[in-house]
Amino acid sequence: MPTSRSLGRFAAVLAGAALLTSTLTAQARELSVSTVLPDAFPWGQAAQKWADLVEERSGGELTLRVYPNAQLVSGDQTREFSAMRSGLIDLAVGSTINWSPQVPALNLFSLPFFLPDTDAVDAVTGGEAGEMIFSAIEDKGVVPLAWGENGFRQLSNSSTDIDAPSDLEGLKIRVVGSPLFQDTFTALGANPTQMSWADAKPALTTGAVDGQENPLSVFDVARIDQVGQSHLTLWNYMNDPLVFASNRQVWDSLTEDQRAMLRETAVEAGAWEIAKTREEEAGRLAAIRERGVTVTELDDDQYQAFVEATDSVHDEWVPRIGEEIVEAARRDIDAP
Ligand code: X2X
């Protein structure tokens, strides 16, 4: 027979266990991570990798939950940065394009034909310009942690092989809702139409637009060839890096160890994703060709014609980005 004393002790043990559980629960914290693309794409995989690494290293103290498809901003991807700044979103792995309306310095990467290759991209993100851009993000109230990569953006359309600016004449091209894109495609003689990614595939399907621009990974995974995009021009006109970042209040509420862990895992996930994106490009291009898409590559003269056609975009946008940042980026690219 249990005595009332042993029962009392048992109750005390139970109460202690309950207290311990609730303390542990109180300590385990879930943070939201916003992305535009889900984990079928390298971009979504970058966010998931970050979440997996945090799971491994935080001992259950921190959990990252990925919300893809810009769902935390109802699909309106150009509002992601503001939502993270205001605390509606804790963390994000976001595109420099989508955040550029709030952080003008991020337009650096969208300057047409400014970054010739991945070496130039790495020189800028890892150089003086990269630091200046991270400061610009901080100044806007968000804490940048690491770089990732959506990739060099290529041009596709449903009607013709494009190897000269004149081929773009009058073509309706879907672009992201960032003003620089409007200017670039207008300078090329096209008819740019701004819309979110969520609306892009339906617009291509119905023929409401003739073309779009996105990295090979996006063209491949989203099967853009299936919505009539049978012509693809490889013109590497801009690169679209991704940035891992945190809301400022969330960041300040973490312990120093947690911050170090979150930054370190973001850097690791970013490096992993950048390498993966680049390694997969050749295979993706081969797959796209096999599906019957005509792929056009530009020779030097053809490339130069596009560069000249978009000169005015530089004149307009370099001052908005900041002359010092553009100059720093040039030095980073030219550094031996
Ligand atoms: O909307 C796009 O084209 C996408 C998915 O590449 C971005 O979010 C920039």
PDB file of C-alpha atoms in Angstrom, residues 107-117 120 152-155 162-165 168 180 184-185 187-188 233-239 298-300 302-311 313-314 330 333:
ATOM      1  CA  ASN A 107      19.993  46.894 -57.819  1.00  0.00           C
ATOM      2  CA  LEU A 108      23.741  46.566 -58.387  1.00  0.00           C
ATOM      3  CA  PHE A 109      23.257  42.918 -59.332  1.00  0.00           C
ATOM      4  CA  SER A 110      20.454  43.775 -61.766  1.00  0.00           C
ATOM      5  CA  LEU A 111      22.475  46.345 -63.724  1.00  0.00           C
ATOM      6  CA  PRO A 112      22.355  44.802 -67.202  1.00  0.00           C
ATOM      7  CA  PHE A 113      25.595  43.137 -68.339  1.00  0.00           C
ATOM      8  CA  PHE A 114      27.551  44.427 -65.328  1.00  0.00           C
ATOM      9  CA  LEU A 115      28.644  41.049 -63.912  1.00  0.00           C
ATOM     10  CA  PRO A 116      30.179  38.921 -66.666  1.00  0.00           C
ATOM     11  CA  ASP A 117      30.602  35.605 -64.850  1.00  0.00           C
ATOM     12  CA  ALA A 120      32.795  38.514 -60.834  1.00  0.00           C
ATOM     13  CA  PHE A 152      22.354  34.117 -63.957  1.00  0.00           C
ATOM     14  CA  ARG A 153      19.059  35.028 -65.584  1.00  0.00           C
ATOM     15  CA  GLN A 154      18.366  33.942 -69.164  1.00  0.00           C
ATOM     16  CA  LEU A 155      15.674  35.087 -71.567  1.00  0.00           C
ATOM     17  CA  ILE A 162      16.625  36.294 -79.951  1.00  0.00           C
ATOM     18  CA  ASP A 163      20.220  37.284 -80.748  1.00  0.00           C
ATOM     19  CA  ALA A 164      19.803  41.049 -81.238  1.00  0.00           C
ATOM     20  CA  PRO A 165      17.940  43.786 -79.360  1.00  0.00           C
ATOM     21  CA  LEU A 168      12.764  41.947 -78.696  1.00  0.00           C
ATOM     22  CA  LEU A 180      14.969  48.631 -62.977  1.00  0.00           C
ATOM     23  CA  THR A 184      15.996  47.491 -69.015  1.00  0.00           C
ATOM     24  CA  PHE A 185      13.332  45.872 -71.138  1.00  0.00           C
ATOM     25  CA  ALA A 187      15.508  50.168 -73.407  1.00  0.00           C
ATOM     26  CA  LEU A 188      15.647  46.927 -75.389  1.00  0.00           C
ATOM     27  CA  THR A 233      18.749  32.960 -75.144  1.00  0.00           C
ATOM     28  CA  LEU A 234      21.797  32.510 -72.907  1.00  0.00           C
ATOM     29  CA  TRP A 235      22.859  36.089 -72.330  1.00  0.00           C
ATOM     30  CA  ASN A 236      23.867  36.108 -68.630  1.00  0.00           C
ATOM     31  CA  TYR A 237      22.540  39.658 -68.458  1.00  0.00           C
ATOM     32  CA  MET A 238      22.422  39.720 -64.674  1.00  0.00           C
ATOM     33  CA  ASN A 239      22.966  37.527 -61.659  1.00  0.00           C
ATOM     34  CA  LEU A 298      25.568  35.152 -78.334  1.00  0.00           C
ATOM     35  CA  ASP A 299      28.900  35.812 -79.987  1.00  0.00           C
ATOM     36  CA  ASP A 300      30.955  38.818 -78.815  1.00  0.00           C
ATOM     37  CA  GLN A 302      25.901  40.217 -80.509  1.00  0.00           C
ATOM     38  CA  TYR A 303      26.599  40.505 -76.778  1.00  0.00           C
ATOM     39  CA  GLN A 304      28.077  43.961 -77.324  1.00  0.00           C
ATOM     40  CA  ALA A 305      24.931  45.121 -79.109  1.00  0.00           C
ATOM     41  CA  PHE A 306      22.885  44.280 -75.988  1.00  0.00           C
ATOM     42  CA  VAL A 307      25.428  46.049 -73.777  1.00  0.00           C
ATOM     43  CA  GLU A 308      25.131  49.221 -75.851  1.00  0.00           C
ATOM     44  CA  ALA A 309      21.355  49.056 -76.018  1.00  0.00           C
ATOM     45  CA  THR A 310      21.184  49.090 -72.216  1.00  0.00           C
ATOM     46  CA  ASP A 311      23.810  51.804 -71.541  1.00  0.00           C
ATOM     47  CA  VAL A 313      19.935  52.002 -67.841  1.00  0.00           C
ATOM     48  CA  HIS A 314      23.372  52.376 -66.224  1.00  0.00           C
ATOM     49  CA  ARG A 330      34.402  47.470 -60.294  1.00  0.00           C
ATOM     50  CA  ILE A 333      35.913  42.548 -60.146  1.00  0.00           C
TER      51      ILE A 333
END
